[in-house]
Short mmCIF file of C-alpha atoms in Angstrom, two decimals:
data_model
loop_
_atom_site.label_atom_id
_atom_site.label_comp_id
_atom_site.label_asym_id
_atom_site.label_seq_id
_atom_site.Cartn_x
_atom_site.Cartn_y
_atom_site.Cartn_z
CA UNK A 37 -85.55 44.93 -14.31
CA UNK A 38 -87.06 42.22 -11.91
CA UNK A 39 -87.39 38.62 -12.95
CA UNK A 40 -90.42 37.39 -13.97
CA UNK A 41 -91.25 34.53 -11.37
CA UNK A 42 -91.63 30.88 -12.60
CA UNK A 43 -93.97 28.56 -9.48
CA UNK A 44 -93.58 24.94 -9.53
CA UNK A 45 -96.39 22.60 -8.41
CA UNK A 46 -95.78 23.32 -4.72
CA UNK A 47 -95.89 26.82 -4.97
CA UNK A 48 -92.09 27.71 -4.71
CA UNK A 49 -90.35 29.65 -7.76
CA UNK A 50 -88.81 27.23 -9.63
CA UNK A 51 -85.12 29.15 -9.25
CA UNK A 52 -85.42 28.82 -5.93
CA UNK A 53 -86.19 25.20 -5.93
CA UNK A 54 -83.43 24.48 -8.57
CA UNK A 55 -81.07 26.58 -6.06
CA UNK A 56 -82.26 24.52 -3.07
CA UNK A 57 -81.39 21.07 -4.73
CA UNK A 58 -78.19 21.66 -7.04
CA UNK A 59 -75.67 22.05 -4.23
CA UNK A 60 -74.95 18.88 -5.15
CA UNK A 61 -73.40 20.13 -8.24
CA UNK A 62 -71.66 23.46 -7.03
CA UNK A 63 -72.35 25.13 -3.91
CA UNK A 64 -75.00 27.96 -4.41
CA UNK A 65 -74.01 31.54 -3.43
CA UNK A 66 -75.38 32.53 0.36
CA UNK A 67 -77.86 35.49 -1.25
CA UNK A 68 -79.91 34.47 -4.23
CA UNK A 69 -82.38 36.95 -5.72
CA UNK A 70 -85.23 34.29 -7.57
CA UNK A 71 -88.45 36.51 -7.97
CA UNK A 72 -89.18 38.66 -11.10
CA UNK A 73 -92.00 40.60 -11.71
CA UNK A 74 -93.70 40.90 -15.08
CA UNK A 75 -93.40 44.10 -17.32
CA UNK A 76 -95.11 44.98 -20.68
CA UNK A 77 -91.54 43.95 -22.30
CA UNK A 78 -90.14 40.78 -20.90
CA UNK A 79 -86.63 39.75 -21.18
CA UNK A 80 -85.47 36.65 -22.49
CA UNK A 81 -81.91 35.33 -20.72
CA UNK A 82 -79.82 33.80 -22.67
CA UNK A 83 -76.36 32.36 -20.73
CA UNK A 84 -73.70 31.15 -23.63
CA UNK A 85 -70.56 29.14 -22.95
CA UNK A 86 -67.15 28.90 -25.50
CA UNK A 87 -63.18 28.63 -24.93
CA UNK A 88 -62.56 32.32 -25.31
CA UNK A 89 -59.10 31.71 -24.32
CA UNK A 90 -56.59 28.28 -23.48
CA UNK A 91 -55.69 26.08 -26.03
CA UNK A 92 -59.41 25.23 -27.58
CA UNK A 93 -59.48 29.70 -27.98
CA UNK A 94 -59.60 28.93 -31.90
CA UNK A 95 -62.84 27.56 -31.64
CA UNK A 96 -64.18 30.97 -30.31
CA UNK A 97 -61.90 33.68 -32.23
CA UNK A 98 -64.86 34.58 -34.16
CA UNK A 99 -67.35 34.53 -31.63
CA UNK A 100 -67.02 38.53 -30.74
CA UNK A 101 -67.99 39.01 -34.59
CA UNK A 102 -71.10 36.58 -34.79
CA UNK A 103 -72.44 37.80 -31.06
CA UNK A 104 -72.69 41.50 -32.27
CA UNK A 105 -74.56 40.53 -35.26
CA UNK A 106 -76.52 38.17 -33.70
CA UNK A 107 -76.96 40.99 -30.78
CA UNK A 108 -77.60 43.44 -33.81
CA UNK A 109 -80.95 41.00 -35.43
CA UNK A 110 -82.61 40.85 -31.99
CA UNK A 111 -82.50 44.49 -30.90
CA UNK A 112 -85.91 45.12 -31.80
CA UNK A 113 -86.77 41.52 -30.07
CA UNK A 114 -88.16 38.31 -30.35
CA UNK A 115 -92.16 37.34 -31.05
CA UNK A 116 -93.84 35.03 -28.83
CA UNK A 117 -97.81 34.54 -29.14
CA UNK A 118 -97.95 38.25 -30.05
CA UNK A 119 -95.57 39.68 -27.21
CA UNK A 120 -92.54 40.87 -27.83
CA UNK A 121 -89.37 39.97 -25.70
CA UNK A 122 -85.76 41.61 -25.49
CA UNK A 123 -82.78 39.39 -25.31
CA UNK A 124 -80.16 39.26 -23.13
CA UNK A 125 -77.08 36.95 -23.67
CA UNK A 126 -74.31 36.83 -21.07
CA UNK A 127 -71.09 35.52 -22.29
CA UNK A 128 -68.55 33.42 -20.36
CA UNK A 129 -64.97 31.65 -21.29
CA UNK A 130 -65.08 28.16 -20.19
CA UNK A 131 -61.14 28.92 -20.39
CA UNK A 132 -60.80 25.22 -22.44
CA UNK A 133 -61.16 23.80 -18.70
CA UNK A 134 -64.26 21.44 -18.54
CA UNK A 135 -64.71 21.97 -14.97
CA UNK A 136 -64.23 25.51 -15.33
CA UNK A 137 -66.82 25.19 -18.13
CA UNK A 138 -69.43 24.01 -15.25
CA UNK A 139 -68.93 26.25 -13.00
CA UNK A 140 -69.72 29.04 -15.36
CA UNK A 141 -72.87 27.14 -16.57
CA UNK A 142 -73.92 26.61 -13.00
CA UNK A 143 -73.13 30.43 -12.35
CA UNK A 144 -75.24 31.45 -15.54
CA UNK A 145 -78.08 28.91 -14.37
CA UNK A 146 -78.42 29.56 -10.70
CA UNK A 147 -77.13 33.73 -10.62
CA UNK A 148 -77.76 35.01 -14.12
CA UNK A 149 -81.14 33.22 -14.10
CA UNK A 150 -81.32 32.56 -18.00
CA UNK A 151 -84.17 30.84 -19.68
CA UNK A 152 -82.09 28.87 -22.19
CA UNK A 153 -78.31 27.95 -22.35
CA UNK A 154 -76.03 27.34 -25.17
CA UNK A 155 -72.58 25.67 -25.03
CA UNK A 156 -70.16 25.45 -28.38
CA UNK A 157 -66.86 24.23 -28.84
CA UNK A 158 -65.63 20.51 -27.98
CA UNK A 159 -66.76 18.07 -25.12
CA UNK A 160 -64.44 20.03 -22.34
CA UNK A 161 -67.51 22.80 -23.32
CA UNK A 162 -70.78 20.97 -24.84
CA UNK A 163 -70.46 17.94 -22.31
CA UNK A 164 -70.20 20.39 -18.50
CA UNK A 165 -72.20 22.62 -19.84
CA UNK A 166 -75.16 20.30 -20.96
CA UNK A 167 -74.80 18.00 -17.65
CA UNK A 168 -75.29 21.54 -15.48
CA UNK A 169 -78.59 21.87 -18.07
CA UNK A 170 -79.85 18.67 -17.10
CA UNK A 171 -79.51 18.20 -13.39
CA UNK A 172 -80.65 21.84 -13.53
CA UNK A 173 -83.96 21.58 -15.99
CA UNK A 174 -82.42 24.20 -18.01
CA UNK A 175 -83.29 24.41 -21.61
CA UNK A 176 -79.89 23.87 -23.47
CA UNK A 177 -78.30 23.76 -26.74
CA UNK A 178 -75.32 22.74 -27.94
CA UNK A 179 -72.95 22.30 -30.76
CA UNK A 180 -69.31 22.11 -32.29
CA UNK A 181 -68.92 18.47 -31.20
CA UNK A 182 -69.30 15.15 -32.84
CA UNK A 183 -72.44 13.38 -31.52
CA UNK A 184 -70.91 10.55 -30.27
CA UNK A 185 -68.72 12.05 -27.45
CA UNK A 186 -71.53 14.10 -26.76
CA UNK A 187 -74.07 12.07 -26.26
CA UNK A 188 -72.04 8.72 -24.86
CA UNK A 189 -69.73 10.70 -23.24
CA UNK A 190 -72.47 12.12 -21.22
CA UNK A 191 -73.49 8.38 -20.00
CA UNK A 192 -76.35 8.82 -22.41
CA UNK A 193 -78.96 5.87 -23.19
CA UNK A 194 -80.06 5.73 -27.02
CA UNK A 195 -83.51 4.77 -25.99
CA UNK A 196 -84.10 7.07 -22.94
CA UNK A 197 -81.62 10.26 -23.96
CA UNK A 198 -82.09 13.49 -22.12
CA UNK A 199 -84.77 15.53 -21.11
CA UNK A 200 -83.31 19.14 -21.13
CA UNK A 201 -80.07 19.50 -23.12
CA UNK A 202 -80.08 19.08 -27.11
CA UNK A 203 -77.22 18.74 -29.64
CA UNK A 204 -76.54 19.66 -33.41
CA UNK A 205 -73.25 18.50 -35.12
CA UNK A 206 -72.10 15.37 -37.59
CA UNK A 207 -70.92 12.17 -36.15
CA UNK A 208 -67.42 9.96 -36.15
CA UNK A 209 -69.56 7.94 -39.09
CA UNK A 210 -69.38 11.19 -40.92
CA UNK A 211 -65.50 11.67 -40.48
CA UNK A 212 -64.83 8.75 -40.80
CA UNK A 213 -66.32 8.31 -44.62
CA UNK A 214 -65.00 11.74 -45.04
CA UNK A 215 -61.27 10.86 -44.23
CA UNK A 216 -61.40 7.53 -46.03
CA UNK A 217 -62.55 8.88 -49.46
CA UNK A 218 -59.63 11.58 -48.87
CA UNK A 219 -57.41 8.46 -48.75
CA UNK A 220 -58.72 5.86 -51.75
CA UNK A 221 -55.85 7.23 -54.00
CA UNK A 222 -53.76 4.16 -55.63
CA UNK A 223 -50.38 6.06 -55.25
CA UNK A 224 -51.11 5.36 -50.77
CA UNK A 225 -50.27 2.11 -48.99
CA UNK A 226 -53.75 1.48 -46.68
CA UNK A 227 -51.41 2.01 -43.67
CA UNK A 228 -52.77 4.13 -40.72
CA UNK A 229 -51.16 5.84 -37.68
CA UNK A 230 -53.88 7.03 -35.23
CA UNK A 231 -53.07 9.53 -32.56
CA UNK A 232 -55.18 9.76 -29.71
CA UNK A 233 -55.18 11.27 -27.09
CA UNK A 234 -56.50 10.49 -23.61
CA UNK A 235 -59.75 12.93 -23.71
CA UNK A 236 -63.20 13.10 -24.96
CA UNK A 237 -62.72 13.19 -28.35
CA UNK A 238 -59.27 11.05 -28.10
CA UNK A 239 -61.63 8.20 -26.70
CA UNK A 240 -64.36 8.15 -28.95
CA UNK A 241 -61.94 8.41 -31.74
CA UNK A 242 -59.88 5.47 -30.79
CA UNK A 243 -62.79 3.47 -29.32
CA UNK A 244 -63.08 -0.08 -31.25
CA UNK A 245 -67.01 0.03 -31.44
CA UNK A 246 -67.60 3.28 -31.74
CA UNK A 247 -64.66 4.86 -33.51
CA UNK A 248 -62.28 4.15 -35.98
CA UNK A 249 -60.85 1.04 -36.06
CA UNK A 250 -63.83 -0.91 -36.92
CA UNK A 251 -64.42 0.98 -40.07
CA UNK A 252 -61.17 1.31 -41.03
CA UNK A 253 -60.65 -2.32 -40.86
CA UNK A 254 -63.92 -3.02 -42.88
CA UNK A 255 -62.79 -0.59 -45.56
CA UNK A 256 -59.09 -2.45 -45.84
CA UNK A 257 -56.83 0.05 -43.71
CA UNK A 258 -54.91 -1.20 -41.27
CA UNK A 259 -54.27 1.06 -38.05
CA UNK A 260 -51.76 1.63 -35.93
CA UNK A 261 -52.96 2.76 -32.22
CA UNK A 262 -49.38 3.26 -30.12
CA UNK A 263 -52.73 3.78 -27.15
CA UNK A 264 -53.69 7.52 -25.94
CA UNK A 265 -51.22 9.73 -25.11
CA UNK A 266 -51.56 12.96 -22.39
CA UNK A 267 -53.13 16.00 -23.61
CA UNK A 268 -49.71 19.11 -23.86
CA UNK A 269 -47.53 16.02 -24.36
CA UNK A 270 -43.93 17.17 -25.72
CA UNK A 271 -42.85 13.69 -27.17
CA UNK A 272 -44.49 11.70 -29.55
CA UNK A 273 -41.41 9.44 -30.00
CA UNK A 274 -42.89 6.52 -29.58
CA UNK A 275 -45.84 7.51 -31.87
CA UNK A 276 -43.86 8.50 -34.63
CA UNK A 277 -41.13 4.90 -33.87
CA UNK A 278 -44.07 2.89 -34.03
CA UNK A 279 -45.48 4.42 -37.62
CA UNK A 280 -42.20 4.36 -38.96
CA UNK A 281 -42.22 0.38 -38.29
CA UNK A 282 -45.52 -0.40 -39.28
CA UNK A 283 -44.92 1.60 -42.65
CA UNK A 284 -47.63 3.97 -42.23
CA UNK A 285 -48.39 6.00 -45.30
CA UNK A 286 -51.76 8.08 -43.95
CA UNK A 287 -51.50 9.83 -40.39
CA UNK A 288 -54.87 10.69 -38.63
CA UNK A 289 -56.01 11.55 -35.16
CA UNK A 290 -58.05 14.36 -33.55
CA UNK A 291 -55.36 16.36 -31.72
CA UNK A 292 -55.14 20.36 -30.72
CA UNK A 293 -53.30 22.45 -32.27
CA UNK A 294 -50.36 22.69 -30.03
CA UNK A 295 -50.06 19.03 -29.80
CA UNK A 296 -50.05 18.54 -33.22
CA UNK A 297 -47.23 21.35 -34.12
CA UNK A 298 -45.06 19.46 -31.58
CA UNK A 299 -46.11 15.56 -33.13
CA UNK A 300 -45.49 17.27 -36.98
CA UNK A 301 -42.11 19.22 -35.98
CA UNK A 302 -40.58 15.71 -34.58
CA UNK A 303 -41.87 13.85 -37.59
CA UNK A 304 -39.67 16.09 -39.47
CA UNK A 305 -36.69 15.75 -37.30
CA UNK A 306 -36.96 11.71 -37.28
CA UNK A 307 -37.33 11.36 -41.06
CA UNK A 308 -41.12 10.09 -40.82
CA UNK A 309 -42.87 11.44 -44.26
CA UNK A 310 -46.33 10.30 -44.56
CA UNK A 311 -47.79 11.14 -47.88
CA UNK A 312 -51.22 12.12 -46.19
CA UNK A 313 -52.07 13.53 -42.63
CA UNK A 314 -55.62 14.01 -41.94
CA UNK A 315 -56.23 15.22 -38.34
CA UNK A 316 -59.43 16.48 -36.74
CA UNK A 317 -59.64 19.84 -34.54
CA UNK A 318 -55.87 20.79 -34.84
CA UNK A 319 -56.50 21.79 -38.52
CA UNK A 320 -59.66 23.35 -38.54
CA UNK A 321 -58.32 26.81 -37.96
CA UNK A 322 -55.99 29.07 -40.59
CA UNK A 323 -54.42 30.36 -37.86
CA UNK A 324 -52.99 27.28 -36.90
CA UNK A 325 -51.75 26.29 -40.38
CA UNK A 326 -50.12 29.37 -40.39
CA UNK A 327 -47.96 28.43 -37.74
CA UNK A 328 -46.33 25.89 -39.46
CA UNK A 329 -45.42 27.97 -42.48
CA UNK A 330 -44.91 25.77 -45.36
CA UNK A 331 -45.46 22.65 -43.61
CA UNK A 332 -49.00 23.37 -43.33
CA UNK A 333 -49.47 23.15 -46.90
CA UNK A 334 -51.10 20.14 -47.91
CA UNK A 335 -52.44 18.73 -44.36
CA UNK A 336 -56.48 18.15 -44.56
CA UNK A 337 -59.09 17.75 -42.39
CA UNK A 338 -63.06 17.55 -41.89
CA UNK A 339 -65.02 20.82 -42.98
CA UNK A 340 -68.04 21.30 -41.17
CA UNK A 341 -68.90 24.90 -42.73
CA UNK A 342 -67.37 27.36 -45.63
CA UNK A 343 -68.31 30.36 -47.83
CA UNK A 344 -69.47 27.14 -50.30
CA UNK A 345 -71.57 25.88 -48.46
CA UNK A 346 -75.05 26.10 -50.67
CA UNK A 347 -76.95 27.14 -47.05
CA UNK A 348 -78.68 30.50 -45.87
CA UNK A 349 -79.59 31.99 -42.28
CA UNK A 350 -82.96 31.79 -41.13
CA UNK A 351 -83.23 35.22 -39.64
CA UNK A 352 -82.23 37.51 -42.44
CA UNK A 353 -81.48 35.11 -45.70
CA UNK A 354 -77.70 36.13 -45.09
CA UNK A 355 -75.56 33.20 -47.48
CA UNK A 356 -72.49 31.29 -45.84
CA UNK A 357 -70.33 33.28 -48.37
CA UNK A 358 -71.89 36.28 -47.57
CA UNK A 359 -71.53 35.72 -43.66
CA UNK A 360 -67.75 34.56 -43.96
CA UNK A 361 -66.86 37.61 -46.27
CA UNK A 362 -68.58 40.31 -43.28
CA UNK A 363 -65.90 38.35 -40.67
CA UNK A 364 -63.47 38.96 -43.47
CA UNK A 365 -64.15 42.60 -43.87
CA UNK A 366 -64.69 43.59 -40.39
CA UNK A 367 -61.68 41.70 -38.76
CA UNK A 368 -58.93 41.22 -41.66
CA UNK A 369 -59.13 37.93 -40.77
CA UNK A 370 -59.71 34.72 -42.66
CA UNK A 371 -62.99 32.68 -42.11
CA UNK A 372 -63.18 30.32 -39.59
CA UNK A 373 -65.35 26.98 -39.17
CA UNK A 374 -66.95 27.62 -35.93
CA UNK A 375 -68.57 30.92 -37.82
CA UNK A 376 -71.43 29.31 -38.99
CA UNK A 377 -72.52 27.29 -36.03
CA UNK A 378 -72.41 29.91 -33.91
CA UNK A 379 -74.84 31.91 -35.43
CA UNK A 380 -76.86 28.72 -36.45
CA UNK A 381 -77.44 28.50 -32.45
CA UNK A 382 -79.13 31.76 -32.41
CA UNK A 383 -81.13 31.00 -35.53
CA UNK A 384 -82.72 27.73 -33.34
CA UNK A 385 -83.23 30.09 -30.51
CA UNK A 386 -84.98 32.75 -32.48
CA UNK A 387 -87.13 30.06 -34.12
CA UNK A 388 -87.73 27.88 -30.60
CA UNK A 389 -88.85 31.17 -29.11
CA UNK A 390 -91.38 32.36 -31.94
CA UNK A 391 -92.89 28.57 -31.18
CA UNK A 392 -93.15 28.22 -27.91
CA UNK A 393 -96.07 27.67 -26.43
CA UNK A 394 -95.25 29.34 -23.28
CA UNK A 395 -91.90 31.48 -22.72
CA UNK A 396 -92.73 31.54 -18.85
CA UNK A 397 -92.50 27.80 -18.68
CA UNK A 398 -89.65 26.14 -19.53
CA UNK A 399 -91.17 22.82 -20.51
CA UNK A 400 -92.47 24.52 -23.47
CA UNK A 401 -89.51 25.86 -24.37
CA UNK A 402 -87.71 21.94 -23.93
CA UNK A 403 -90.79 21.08 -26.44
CA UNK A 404 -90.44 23.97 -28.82
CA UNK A 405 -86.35 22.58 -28.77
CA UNK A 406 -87.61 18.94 -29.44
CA UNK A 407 -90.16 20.07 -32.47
CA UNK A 408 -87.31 21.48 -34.20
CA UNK A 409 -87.24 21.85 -37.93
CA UNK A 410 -85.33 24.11 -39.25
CA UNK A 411 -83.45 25.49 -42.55
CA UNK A 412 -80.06 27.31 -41.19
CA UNK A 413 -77.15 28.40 -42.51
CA UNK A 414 -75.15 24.84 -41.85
CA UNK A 415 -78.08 23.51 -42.89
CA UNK A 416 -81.50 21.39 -41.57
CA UNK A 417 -81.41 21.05 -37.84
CA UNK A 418 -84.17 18.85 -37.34
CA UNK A 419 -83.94 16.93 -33.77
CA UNK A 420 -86.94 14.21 -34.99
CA UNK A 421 -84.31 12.42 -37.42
CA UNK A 422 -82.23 11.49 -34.38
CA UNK A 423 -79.65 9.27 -35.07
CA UNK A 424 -80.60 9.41 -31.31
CA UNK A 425 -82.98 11.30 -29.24
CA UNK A 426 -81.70 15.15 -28.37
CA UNK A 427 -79.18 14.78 -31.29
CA UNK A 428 -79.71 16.29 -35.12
CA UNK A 429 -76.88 15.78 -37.72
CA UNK A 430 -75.36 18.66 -40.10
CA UNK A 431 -73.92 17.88 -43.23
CA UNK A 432 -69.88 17.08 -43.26
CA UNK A 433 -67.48 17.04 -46.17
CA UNK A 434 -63.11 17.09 -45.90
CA UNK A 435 -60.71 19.16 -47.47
CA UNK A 436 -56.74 20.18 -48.15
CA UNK A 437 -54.92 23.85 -47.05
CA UNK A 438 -53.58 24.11 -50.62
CA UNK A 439 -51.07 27.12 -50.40
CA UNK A 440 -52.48 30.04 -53.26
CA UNK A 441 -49.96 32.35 -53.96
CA UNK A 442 -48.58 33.66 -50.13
CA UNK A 443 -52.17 32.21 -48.32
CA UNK A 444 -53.56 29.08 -47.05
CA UNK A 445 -57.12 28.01 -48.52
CA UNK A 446 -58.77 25.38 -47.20
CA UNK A 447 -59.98 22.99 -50.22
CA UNK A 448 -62.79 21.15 -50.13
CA UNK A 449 -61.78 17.87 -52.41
CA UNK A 450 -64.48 14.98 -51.25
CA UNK A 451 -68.32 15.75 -50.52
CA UNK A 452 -69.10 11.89 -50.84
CA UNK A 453 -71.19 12.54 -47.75
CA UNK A 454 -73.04 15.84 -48.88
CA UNK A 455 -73.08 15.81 -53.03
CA UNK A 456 -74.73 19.38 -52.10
CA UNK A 457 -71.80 21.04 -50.97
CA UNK A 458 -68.96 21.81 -54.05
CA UNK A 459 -65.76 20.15 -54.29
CA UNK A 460 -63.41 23.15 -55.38
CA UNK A 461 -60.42 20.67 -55.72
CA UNK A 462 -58.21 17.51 -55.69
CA UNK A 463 -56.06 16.23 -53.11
CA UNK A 464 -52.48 16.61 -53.75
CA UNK A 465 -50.53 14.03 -51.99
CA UNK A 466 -47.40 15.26 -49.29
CA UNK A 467 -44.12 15.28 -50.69
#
């Protein structure tokens, strides 16, 4: 079916003046096809953006699953102002690679045409993707990252943000109180090892204003930075020398998961036993507590989402359990994180679309995205409550994989931030 046509002010499509102007982004393709015509049923485009494969891949192994239901609750389309339109999404695997991440945006902005873009899955995804949004005036959303590398990370100015490109996660104040009431236990020396590494997240983690060693310091811990080491590294030596020294009890960092199985396999091998180890993204996913076999047991992290969590989709009244137990069913899989969030996206773009004043202009649709307020099933997504503009904060609590009889579950044993959400659990200290 045609494209419907979009003018600007001086009469050209708006397509074709995006296409004119962002080759200084990425270099637009020699043939571009920018006209649509209108039908009785329109078609809404929607271009989506994850780490279907590389080392961030965990963050989308449920994304087949949430896409065909998601796919399934907008066959019969969308309402706008009494019209209904069909959906469209067109998937593409920013292969972990944040430039391969833009050029896939770009590709879904400037070819595939789509009327809003969505982006999950760490700032190598959320960041490229959003930036392409912007320069572009492309109606985005994004998610699965903490607000801070988001938003700073994207040169962003609290009192001007962004004008296209919008953002729903917690922030590094949320982990932060998460991780430290996971450590107030009398039986642990206030002693902290931080491993950083030198990327997005490793930077805002490690950043003295903005990440954790301010905090920690004001709440009595004292951390050890050895400074950020490469991404894939296969010796953390020095990391692991330089805890031993400073008698660190607690280990914490945000690391993937293969760095992480090499930094906990050495730790073994050089005699360093920390009684807790609480490390962001590496230990999100079962699958990669799995891999250690029984030295998974134990290790605890943030927990953005689970089957406890007391929330409920806004399209169908689904519950978190109920929505974890249909990935269980269908895949033989456990649950993963990332399963909520991704169909929370869809809920925000079913409910920006039923708002919007005009689906043919994409100005409304930016406003429908700012007037956000909205129940889901990782709760209120509301981008009025800031903590800055474009950015709305979901509820975070932290947990321990406790080994139950021959499986890993993942505990959740503080909710100091989110009394809403269940503890299920104490923290058992490592050996």
């Amino acid at each position: 079916m045609a494209r419907r046509t979009r003018s600007t002010s001086h009469g050209l499509t708006r397509r074709s003046f995006l296409k004119s102007t962002a080759a200084t982004v990425l270099a637009a393709p020699a043939v571009l096809h920018f006209t649509r015509a209108y039908a009785e049923t329109p078609t809404l485009k929607l271009g989506y953006v994850s780490p279907k494969t590389g080392p961030l891949a965990g963050f989308a192994e449920a994304d087949d699953y949430v896409l065909d239901g998601i796919r399934k609750a907008f066959a019969g389309g969308l309402q706008n102002n009494g019209k209904t339109w069909n959906v469209e999404i067109s998937v593409r695997d920013s292969q972990s690679n944040p430039n391969r991440a833009a050029e896939v945006a770009s590709q879904l902005i400037l070819e595939e045409e789509v009327d809003i873009l969505l982006g999950a899955a760490t700032p190598d995804t959320t960041n490229p993707v959003a930036d392409q949004a912007e320069v572009n005036g492309t109606p985005c959303i994004t998610t699965d990252c903490p607000w801070q590398p988001y938003f700073f990370g994207r040169g962003g100015d609290p009192a001007k943000g962004f004008e296209s490109t919008y953002h729903f996660f917690w922030g590094l104040e949320d982990v932060i109180a998460n991780f430290t009431a996971l450590w107030n236990n009398p039986g642990v020396a206030k002693n902290v090892g931080g491993l950083f590494p030198n990327d997005a997240d490793g930077n805002a983690w490690g950043d003295p204003e903005l990440g954790f060693p301010k905090p920690l310091a004001a709440g009595g811990f004292t951390l050890t930075d050895p400074g950020r080491y490469q991404p894939l590294s296969d010796d953390f030596t020095a990391q692991i020398t330089a805890f031993k020294s400073a008698g660190a009890e607690i280990v914490t960092g945000v690391m993937i998961p293969p760095d992480f199985g090499t930094f906990w396999a050495q730790a073994a091998q050089q005699g360093f036993k920390p009684k807790i180890v609480t490390i962001g993204k590496a230990l999100l996913f079962p699958s990669a507590i799995e891999a250690l076999g029984e030295r998974g047991n134990g290790l605890s992290t943030e927990i953005w989402w689970s089957p406890n969590h007391p929330f409920v989709s806004s399209l169908d009244g689904t519950t978190a359990k109920a929505l974890a137990d249909g990935y269980v069913s269908a895949t033989g899989k456990p649950w993963t994180q990332p399963i909520g969030f991704r169909h929370a996206l869809f809920e925000v773009v079913a409910d920006v679309v039923k708002r919007s004043a005009d689906m043919e202009d994409p100005q409304a649709i930016i406003a429908a995205i700012a007037g956000t307020s909205l129940p889901t099933i990782v709760g209120t997504v509301d981008w009025s409550k800031g903590p800055v503009k474009n950015v709305s904060k979901t509820p975070l609590v932290g947990g321990q994989w406790q080994k139950k009889g021959d499986k890993f579950e993942l505990v959740i044993t503080t909710n100091t931030q989110a009394p809403e959400i269940p503890v299920g659990g104490e923290l058992v200290l490592l050996n």
